[in-house]
PDB file of C-alpha atoms in Angstrom:
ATOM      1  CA  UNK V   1       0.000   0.000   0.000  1.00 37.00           C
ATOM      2  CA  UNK V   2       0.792   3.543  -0.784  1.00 39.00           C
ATOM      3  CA  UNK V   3       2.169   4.797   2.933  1.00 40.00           C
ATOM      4  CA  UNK V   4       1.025   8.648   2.482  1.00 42.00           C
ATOM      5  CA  UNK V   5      -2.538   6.627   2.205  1.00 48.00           C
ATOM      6  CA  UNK V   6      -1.960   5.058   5.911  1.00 58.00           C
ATOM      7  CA  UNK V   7      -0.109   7.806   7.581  1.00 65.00           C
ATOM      8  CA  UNK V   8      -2.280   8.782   9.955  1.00 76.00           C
ATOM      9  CA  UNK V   9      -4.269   5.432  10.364  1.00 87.00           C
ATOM     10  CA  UNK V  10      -3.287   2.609  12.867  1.00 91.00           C
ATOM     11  CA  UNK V  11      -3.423  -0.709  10.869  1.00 93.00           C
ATOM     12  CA  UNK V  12      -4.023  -3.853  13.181  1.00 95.00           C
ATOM     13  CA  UNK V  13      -4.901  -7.354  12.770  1.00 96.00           C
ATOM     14  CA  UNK V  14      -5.564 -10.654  13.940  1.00 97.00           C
ATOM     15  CA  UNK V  15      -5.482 -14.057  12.332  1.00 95.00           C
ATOM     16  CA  UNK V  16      -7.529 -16.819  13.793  1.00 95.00           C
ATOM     17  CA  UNK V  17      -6.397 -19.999  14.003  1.00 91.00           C
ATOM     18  CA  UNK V  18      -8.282 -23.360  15.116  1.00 85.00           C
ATOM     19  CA  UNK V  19      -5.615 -24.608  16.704  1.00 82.00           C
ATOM     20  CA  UNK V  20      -5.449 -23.677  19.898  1.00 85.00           C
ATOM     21  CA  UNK V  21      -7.387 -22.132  22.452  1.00 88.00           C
ATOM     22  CA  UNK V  22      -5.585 -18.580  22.061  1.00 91.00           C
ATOM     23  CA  UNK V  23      -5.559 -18.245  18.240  1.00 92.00           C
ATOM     24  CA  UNK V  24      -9.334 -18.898  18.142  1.00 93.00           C
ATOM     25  CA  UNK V  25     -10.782 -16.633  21.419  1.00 95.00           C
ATOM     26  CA  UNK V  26     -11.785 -13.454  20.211  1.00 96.00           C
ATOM     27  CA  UNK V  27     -10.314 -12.226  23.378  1.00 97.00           C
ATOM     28  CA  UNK V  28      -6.682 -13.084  22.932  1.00 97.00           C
ATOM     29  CA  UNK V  29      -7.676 -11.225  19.067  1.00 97.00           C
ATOM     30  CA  UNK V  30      -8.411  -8.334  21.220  1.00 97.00           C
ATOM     31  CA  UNK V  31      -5.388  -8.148  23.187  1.00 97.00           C
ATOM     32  CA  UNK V  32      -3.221  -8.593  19.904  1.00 96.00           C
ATOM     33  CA  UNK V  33      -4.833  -5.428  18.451  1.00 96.00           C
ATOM     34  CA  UNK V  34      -5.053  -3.702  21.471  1.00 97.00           C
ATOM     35  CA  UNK V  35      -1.358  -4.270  21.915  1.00 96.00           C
ATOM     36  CA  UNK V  36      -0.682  -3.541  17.999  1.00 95.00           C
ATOM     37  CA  UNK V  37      -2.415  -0.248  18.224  1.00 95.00           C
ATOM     38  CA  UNK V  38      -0.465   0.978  21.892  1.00 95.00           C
ATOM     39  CA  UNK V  39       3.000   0.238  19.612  1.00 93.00           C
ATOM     40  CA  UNK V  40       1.718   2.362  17.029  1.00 92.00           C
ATOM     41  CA  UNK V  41       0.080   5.135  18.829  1.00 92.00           C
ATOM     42  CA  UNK V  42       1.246   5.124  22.570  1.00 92.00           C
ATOM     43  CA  UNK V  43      -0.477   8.096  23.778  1.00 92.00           C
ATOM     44  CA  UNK V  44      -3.792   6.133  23.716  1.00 94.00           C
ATOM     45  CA  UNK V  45      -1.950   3.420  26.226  1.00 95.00           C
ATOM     46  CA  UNK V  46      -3.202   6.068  29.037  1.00 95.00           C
ATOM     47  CA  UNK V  47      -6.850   4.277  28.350  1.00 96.00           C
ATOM     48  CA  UNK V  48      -6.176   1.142  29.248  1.00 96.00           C
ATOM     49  CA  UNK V  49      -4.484   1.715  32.536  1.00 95.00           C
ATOM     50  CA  UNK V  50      -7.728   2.223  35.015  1.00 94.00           C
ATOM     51  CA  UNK V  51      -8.417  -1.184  33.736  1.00 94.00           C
ATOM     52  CA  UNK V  52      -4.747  -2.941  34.705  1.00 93.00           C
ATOM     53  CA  UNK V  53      -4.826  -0.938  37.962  1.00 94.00           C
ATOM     54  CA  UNK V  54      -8.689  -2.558  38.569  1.00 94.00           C
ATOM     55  CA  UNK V  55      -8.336  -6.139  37.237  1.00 93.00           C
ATOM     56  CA  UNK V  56      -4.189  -6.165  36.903  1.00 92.00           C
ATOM     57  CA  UNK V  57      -3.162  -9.308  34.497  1.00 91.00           C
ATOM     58  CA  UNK V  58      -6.978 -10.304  34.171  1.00 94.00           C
ATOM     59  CA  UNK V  59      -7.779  -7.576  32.032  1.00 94.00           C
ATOM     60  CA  UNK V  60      -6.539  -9.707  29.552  1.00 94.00           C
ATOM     61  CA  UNK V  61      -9.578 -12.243  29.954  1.00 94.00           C
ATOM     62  CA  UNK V  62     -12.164  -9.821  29.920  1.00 96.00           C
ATOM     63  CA  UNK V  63     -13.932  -9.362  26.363  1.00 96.00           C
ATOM     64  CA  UNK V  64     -15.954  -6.418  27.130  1.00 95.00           C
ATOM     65  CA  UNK V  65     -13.376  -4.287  29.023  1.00 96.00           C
ATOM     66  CA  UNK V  66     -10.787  -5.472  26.618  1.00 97.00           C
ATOM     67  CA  UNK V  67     -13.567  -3.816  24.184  1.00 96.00           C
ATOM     68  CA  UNK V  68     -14.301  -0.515  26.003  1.00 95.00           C
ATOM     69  CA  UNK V  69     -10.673   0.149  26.153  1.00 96.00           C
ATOM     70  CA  UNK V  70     -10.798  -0.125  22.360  1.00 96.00           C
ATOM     71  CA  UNK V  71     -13.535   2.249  21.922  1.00 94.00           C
ATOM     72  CA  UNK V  72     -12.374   4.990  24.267  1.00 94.00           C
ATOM     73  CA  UNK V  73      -8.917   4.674  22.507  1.00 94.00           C
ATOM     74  CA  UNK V  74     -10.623   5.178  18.627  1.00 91.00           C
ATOM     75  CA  UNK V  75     -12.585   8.617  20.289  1.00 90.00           C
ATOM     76  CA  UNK V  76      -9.746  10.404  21.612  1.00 91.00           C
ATOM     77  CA  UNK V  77      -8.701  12.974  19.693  1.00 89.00           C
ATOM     78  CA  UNK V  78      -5.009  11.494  19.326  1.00 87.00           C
ATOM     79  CA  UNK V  79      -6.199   8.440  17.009  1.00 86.00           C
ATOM     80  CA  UNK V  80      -6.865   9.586  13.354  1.00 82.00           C
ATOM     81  CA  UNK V  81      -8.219   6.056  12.576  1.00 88.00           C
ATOM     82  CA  UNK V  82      -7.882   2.748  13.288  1.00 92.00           C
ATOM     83  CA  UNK V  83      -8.373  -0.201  10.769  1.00 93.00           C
ATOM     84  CA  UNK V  84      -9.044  -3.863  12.529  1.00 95.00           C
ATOM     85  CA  UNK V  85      -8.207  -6.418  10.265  1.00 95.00           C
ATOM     86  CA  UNK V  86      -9.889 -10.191  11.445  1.00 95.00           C
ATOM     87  CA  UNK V  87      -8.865 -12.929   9.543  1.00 94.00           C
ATOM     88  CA  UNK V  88     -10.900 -16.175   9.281  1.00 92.00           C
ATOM     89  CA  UNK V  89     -13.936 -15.642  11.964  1.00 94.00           C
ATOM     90  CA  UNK V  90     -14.724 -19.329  11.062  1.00 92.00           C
ATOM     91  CA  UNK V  91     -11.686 -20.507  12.862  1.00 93.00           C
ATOM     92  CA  UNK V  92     -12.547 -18.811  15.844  1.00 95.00           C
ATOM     93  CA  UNK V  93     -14.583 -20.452  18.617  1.00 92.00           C
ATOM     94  CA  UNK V  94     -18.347 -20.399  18.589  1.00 91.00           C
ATOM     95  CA  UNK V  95     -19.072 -18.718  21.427  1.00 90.00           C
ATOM     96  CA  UNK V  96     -16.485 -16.501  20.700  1.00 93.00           C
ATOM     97  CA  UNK V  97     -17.541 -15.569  17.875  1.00 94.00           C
ATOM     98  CA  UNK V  98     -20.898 -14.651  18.825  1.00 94.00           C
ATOM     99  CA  UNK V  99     -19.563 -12.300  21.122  1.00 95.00           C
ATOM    100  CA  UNK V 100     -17.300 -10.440  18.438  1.00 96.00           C
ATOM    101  CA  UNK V 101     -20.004 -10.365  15.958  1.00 93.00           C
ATOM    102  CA  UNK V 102     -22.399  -8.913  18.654  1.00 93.00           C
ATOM    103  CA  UNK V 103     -20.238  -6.315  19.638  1.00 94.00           C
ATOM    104  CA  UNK V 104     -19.384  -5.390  15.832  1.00 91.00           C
ATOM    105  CA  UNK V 105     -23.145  -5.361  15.507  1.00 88.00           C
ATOM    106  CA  UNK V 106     -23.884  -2.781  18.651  1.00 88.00           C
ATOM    107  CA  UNK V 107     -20.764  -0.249  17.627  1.00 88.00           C
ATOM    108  CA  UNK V 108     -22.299  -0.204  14.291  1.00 83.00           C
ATOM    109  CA  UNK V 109     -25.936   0.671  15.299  1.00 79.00           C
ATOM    110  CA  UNK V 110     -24.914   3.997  17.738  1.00 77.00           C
ATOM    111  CA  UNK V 111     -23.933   6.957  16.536  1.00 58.00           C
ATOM    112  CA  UNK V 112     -20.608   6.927  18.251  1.00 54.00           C
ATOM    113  CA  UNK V 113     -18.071   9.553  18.276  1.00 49.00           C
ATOM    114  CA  UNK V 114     -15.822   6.316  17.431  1.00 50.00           C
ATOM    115  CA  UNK V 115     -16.722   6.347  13.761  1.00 69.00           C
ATOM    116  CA  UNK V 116     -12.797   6.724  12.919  1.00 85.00           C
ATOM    117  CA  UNK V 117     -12.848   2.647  13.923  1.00 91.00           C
ATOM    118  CA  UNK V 118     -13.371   0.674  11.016  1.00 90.00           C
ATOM    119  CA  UNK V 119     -13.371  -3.652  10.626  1.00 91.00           C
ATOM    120  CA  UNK V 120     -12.873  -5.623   7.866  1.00 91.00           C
ATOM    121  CA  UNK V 121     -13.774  -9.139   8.547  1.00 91.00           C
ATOM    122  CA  UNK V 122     -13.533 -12.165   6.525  1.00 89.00           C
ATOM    123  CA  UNK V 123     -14.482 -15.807   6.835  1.00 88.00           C
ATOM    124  CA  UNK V 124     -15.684 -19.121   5.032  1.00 82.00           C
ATOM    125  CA  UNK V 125     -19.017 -18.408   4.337  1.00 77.00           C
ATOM    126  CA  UNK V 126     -20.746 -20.794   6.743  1.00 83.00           C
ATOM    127  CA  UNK V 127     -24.318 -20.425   7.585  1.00 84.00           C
ATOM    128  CA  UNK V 128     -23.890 -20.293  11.322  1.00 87.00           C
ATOM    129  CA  UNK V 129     -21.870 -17.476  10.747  1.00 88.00           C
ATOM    130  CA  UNK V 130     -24.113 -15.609   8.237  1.00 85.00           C
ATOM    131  CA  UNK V 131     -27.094 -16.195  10.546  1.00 87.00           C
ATOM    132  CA  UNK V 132     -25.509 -15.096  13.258  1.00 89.00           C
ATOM    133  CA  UNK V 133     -24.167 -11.508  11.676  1.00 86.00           C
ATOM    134  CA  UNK V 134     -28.075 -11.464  10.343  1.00 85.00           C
ATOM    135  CA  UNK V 135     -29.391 -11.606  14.204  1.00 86.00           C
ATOM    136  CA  UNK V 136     -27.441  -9.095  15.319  1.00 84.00           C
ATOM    137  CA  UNK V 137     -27.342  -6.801  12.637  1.00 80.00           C
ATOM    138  CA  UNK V 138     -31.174  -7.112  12.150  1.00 78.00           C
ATOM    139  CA  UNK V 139     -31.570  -5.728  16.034  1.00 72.00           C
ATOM    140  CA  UNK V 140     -29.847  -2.667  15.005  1.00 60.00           C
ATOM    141  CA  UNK V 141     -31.623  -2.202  12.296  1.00 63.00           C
ATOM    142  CA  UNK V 142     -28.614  -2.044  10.288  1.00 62.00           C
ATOM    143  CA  UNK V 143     -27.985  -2.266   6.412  1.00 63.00           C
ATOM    144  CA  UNK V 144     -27.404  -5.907   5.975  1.00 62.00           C
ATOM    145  CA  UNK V 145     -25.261  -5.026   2.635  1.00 60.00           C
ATOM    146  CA  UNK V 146     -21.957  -4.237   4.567  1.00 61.00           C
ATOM    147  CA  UNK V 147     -21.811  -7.788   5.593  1.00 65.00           C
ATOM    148  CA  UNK V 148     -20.562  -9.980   2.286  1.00 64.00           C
ATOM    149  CA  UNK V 149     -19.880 -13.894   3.267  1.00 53.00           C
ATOM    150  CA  UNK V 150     -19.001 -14.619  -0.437  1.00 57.00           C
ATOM    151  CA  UNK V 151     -16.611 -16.419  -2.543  1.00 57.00           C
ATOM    152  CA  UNK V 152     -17.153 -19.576  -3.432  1.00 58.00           C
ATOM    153  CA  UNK V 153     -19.960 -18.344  -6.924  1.00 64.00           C
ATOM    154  CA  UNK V 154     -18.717 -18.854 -10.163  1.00 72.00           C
ATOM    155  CA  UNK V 155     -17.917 -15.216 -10.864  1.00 74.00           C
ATOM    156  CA  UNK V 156     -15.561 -14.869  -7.529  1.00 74.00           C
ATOM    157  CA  UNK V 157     -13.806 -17.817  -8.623  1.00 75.00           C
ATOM    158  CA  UNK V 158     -12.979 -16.536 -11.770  1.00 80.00           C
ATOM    159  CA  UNK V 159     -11.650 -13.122  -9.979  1.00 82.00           C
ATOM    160  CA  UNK V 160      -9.539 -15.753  -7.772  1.00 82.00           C
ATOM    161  CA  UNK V 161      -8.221 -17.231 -10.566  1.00 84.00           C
ATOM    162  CA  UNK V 162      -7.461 -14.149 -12.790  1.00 88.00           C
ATOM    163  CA  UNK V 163      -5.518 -12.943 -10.030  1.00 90.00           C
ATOM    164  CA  UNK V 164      -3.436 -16.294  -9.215  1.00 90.00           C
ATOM    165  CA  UNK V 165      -2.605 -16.133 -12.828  1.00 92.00           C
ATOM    166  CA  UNK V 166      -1.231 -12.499 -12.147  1.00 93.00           C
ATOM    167  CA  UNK V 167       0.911 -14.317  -9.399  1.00 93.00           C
ATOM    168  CA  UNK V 168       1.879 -17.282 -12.291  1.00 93.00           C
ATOM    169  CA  UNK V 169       2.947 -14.681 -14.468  1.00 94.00           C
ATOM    170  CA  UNK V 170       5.399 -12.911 -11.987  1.00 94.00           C
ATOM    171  CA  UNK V 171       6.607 -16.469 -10.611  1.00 93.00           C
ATOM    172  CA  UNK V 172       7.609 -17.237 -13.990  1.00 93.00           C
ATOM    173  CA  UNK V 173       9.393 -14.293 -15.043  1.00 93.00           C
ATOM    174  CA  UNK V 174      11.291 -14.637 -11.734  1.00 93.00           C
ATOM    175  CA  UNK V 175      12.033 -18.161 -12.331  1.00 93.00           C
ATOM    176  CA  UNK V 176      13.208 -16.872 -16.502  1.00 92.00           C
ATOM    177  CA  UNK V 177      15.685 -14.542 -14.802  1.00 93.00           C
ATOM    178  CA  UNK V 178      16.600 -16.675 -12.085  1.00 92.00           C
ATOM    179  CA  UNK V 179      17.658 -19.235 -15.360  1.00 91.00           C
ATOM    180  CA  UNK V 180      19.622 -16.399 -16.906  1.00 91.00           C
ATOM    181  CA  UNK V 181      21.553 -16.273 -14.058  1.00 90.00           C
ATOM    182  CA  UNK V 182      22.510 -19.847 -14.624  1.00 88.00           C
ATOM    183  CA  UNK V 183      23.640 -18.967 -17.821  1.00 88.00           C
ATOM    184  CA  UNK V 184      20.965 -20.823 -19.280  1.00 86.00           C
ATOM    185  CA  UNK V 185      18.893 -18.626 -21.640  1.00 87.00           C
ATOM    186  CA  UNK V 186      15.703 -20.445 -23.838  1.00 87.00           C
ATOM    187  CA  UNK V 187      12.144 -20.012 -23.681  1.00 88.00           C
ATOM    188  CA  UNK V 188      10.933 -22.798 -21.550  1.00 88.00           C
ATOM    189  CA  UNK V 189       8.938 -20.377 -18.903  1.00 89.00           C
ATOM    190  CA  UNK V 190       6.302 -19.983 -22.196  1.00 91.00           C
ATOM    191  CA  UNK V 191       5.449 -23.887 -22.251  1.00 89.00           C
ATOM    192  CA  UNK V 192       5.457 -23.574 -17.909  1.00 90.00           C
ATOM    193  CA  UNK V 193       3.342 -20.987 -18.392  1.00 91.00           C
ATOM    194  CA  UNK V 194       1.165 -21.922 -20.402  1.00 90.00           C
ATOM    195  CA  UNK V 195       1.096 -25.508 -18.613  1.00 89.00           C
ATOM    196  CA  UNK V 196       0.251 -23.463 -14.806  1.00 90.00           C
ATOM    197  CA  UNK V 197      -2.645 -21.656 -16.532  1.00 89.00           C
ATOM    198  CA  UNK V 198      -4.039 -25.269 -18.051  1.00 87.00           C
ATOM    199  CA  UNK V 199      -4.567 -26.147 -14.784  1.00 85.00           C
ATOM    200  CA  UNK V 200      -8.599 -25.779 -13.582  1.00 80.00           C
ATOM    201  CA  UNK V 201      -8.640 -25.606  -9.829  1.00 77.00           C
ATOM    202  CA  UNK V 202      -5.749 -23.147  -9.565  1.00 82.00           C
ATOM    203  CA  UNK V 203      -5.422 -22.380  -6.200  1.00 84.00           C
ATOM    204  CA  UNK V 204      -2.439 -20.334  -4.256  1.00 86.00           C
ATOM    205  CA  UNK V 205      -1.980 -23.209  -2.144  1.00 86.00           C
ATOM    206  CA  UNK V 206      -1.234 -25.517  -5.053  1.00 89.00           C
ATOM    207  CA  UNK V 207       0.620 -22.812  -6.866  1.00 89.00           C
ATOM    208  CA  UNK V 208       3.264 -22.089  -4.454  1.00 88.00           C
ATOM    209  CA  UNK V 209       3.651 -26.097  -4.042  1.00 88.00           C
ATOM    210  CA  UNK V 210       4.506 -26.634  -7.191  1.00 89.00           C
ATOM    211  CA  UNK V 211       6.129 -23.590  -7.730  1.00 91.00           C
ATOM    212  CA  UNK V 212       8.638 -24.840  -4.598  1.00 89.00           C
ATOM    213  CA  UNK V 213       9.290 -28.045  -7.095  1.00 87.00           C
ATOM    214  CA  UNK V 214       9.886 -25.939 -10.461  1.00 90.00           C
ATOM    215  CA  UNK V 215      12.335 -23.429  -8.526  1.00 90.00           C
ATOM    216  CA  UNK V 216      14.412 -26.705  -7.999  1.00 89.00           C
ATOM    217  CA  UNK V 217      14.705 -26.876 -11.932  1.00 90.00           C
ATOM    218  CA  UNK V 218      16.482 -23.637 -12.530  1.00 90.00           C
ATOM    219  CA  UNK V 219      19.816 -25.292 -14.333  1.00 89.00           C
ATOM    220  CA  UNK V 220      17.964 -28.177 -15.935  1.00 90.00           C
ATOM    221  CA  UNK V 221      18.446 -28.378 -19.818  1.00 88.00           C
ATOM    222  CA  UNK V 222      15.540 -27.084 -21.801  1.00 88.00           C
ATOM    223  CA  UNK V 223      14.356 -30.836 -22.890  1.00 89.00           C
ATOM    224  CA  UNK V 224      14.710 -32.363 -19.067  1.00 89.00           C
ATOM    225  CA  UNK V 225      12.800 -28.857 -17.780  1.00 88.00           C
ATOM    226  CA  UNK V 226       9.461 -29.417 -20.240  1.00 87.00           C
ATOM    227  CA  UNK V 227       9.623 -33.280 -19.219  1.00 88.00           C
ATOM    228  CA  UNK V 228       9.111 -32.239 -15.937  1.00 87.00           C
ATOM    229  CA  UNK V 229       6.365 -29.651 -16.571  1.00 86.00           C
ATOM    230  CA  UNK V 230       4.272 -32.158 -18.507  1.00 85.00           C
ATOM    231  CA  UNK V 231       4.096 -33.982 -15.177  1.00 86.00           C
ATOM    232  CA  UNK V 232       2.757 -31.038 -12.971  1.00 85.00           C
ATOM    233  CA  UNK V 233       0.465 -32.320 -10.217  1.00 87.00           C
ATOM    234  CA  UNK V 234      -3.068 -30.978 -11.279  1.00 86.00           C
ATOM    235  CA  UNK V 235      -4.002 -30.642  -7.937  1.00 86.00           C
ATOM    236  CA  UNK V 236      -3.183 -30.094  -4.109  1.00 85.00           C
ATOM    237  CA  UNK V 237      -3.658 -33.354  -3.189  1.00 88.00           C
ATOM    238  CA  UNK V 238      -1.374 -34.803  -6.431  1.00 88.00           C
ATOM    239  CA  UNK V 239       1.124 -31.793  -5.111  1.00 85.00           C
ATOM    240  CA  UNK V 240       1.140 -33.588  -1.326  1.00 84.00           C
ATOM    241  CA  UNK V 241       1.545 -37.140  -3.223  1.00 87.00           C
ATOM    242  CA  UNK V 242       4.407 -36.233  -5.267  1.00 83.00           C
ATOM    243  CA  UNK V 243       6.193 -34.759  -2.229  1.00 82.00           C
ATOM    244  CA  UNK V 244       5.423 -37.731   0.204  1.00 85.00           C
ATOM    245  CA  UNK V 245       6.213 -40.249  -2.743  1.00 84.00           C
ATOM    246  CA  UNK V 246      10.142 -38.621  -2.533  1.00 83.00           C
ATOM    247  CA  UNK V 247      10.663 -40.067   1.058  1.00 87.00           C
ATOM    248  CA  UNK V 248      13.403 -42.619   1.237  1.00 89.00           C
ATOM    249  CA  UNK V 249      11.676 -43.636   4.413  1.00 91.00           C
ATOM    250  CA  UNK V 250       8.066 -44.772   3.113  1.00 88.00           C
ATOM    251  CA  UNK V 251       7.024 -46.223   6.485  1.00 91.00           C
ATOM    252  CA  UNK V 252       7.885 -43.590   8.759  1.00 91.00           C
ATOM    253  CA  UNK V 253       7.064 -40.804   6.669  1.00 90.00           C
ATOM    254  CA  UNK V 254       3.360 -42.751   6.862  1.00 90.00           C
ATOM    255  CA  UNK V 255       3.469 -42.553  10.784  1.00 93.00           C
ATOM    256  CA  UNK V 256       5.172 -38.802  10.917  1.00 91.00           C
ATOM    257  CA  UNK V 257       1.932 -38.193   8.778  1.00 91.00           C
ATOM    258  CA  UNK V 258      -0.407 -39.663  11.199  1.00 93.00           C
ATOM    259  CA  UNK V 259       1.384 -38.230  14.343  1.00 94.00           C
ATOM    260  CA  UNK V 260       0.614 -34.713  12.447  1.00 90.00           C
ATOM    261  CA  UNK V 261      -2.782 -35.671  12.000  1.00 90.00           C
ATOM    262  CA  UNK V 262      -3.309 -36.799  15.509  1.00 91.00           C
ATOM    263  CA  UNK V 263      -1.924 -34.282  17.472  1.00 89.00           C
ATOM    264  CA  UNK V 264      -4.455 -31.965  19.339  1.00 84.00           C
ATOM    265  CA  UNK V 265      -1.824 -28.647  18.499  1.00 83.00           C
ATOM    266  CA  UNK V 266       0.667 -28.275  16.232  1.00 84.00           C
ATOM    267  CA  UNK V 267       4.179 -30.206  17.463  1.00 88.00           C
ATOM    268  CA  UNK V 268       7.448 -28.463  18.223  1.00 88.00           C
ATOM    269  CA  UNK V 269      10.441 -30.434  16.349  1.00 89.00           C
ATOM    270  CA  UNK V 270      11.691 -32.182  19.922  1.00 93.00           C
ATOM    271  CA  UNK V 271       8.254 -33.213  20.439  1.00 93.00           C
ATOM    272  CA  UNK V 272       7.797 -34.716  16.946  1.00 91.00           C
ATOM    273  CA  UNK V 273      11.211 -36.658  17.198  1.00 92.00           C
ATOM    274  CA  UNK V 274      10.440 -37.950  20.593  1.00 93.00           C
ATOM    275  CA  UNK V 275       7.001 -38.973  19.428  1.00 92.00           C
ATOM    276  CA  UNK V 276       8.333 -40.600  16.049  1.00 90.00           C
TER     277      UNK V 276
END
């Protein structure tokens, strides 16, 4: 982004994350951006300390003083904006949820002097989720168009796809110059091209798979390169295939699979070798 754009506007975000208990409360996303915005702006730290002098570490537990703080810190006159970024609601615990989306919902409906906050929220578009924006929203009598759970239509998955073949196009010319720099210099990126955008469920996930495979191609000959293009894995799953199918170790790459699988959180590397 263009920074004269954001100069005056504290940018902070939160990604959820179902996989543990603090990466999906919508309290723990409150403390991130609470602590994001202090860094960025710390005069407006002065709001939050009647609440650590009251409750001390526990203010870190409690949604709706967690929230207040937030508020009181977008209306003083030291915060030209503030732009909450939340990331994946789905992955964020029910309950949890609710809350957030309730709050949203109530800021939204008063004419607060904290208009300067602004959210932008995304998330799979679940019907839970869309019914539960619809409640609240609907008590406030608010404008149900600000609230978009969209994505998966025909017409969003061709913008997806035009704009993963924007990403194609600049992975290939770095992977051209990257060539030329191996002193190899044909037009082989045309037929990889070309071969990326045959693919029909393009996704970024898949893309920067195999693009992690073709980047391990850079000196091969021009014949050996298009060999290997022919063969690209048409999918995700064909991508996680091709890469399991390298192990030396067939049988214990199996059961490093299923310990990954298994595990309630995601392993540190100790923990994994112990387990394996």
């Amino acid at each position: 982004y263009s920074s004269w754009m954001w100069k005056d506007t504290s940018i902070c975000y939160f990604f959820f994350k179902d996989d543990s208990d603090e990466n999906k409360s919508a309290t723990h996303a409150l403390c991130a951006i609470l602590h994001q915005l202090f860094k960025q702006n710390q005069a407006l730290i002065k709001h939050a300390i009647p609440e650590y002098n009251s409750n001390g570490s526990m203010v870190a537990k409690l949604f709706s003083t967690l929230w207040g703080i937030l508020l009181k810190a977008a209306a003083d006159p030291k915060s030209d904006g503030i732009v909450c970024i939340l990331d994946a609601l789905d992955e964020c615990s029910e309950s949890s949820r609710e809350q957030l989306i309730k709050h949203v919902a109530e800021f939204h409906s008063t004419n607060s002097t904290t208009a300067k906050l602004k959210f932008l929220i995304t998330s799979r578009p679940y019907d839970s989720i869309k019914r539960c924006f619809s409640q609240n929203f609907s008590k406030g009598k608010l404008d149900l168009a600000s609230v978009k759970l969209m994505g998966e239509g025909e017409h969003q998955m061709e913008e997806i796809r035009v704009e993963i073949d924007l990403v194609i196009d600049k992975r290939v010319k770095d992977f051209r110059e990257e060539r030329s720099r191996e002193g190899v210099d044909d037009n082989a990126h045309v037929a990889i091209q070309e071969q990326l955008k045959k693919v029909e469920n393009r996704t970024y996930l898949w893309m920067t798979l195999v693009f992690h495979e073709i980047m391990k191609m850079v000196g091969y000959a021009e014949d050996a390169l298009l060999e290997e293009i022919g063969r690209i894995p048409p999918s995700v799953y064909d991508a996680y295939e091709r890469i399991l199918a390298k192990s030396r170790d067939k049988d214990k790459a199996r059961k490093l699979l299923h310990i990954i699988c298994a595990a309630s959180r995601p392993l540190t590397l100790a923990e994994m070798n112990r387990a394996l």
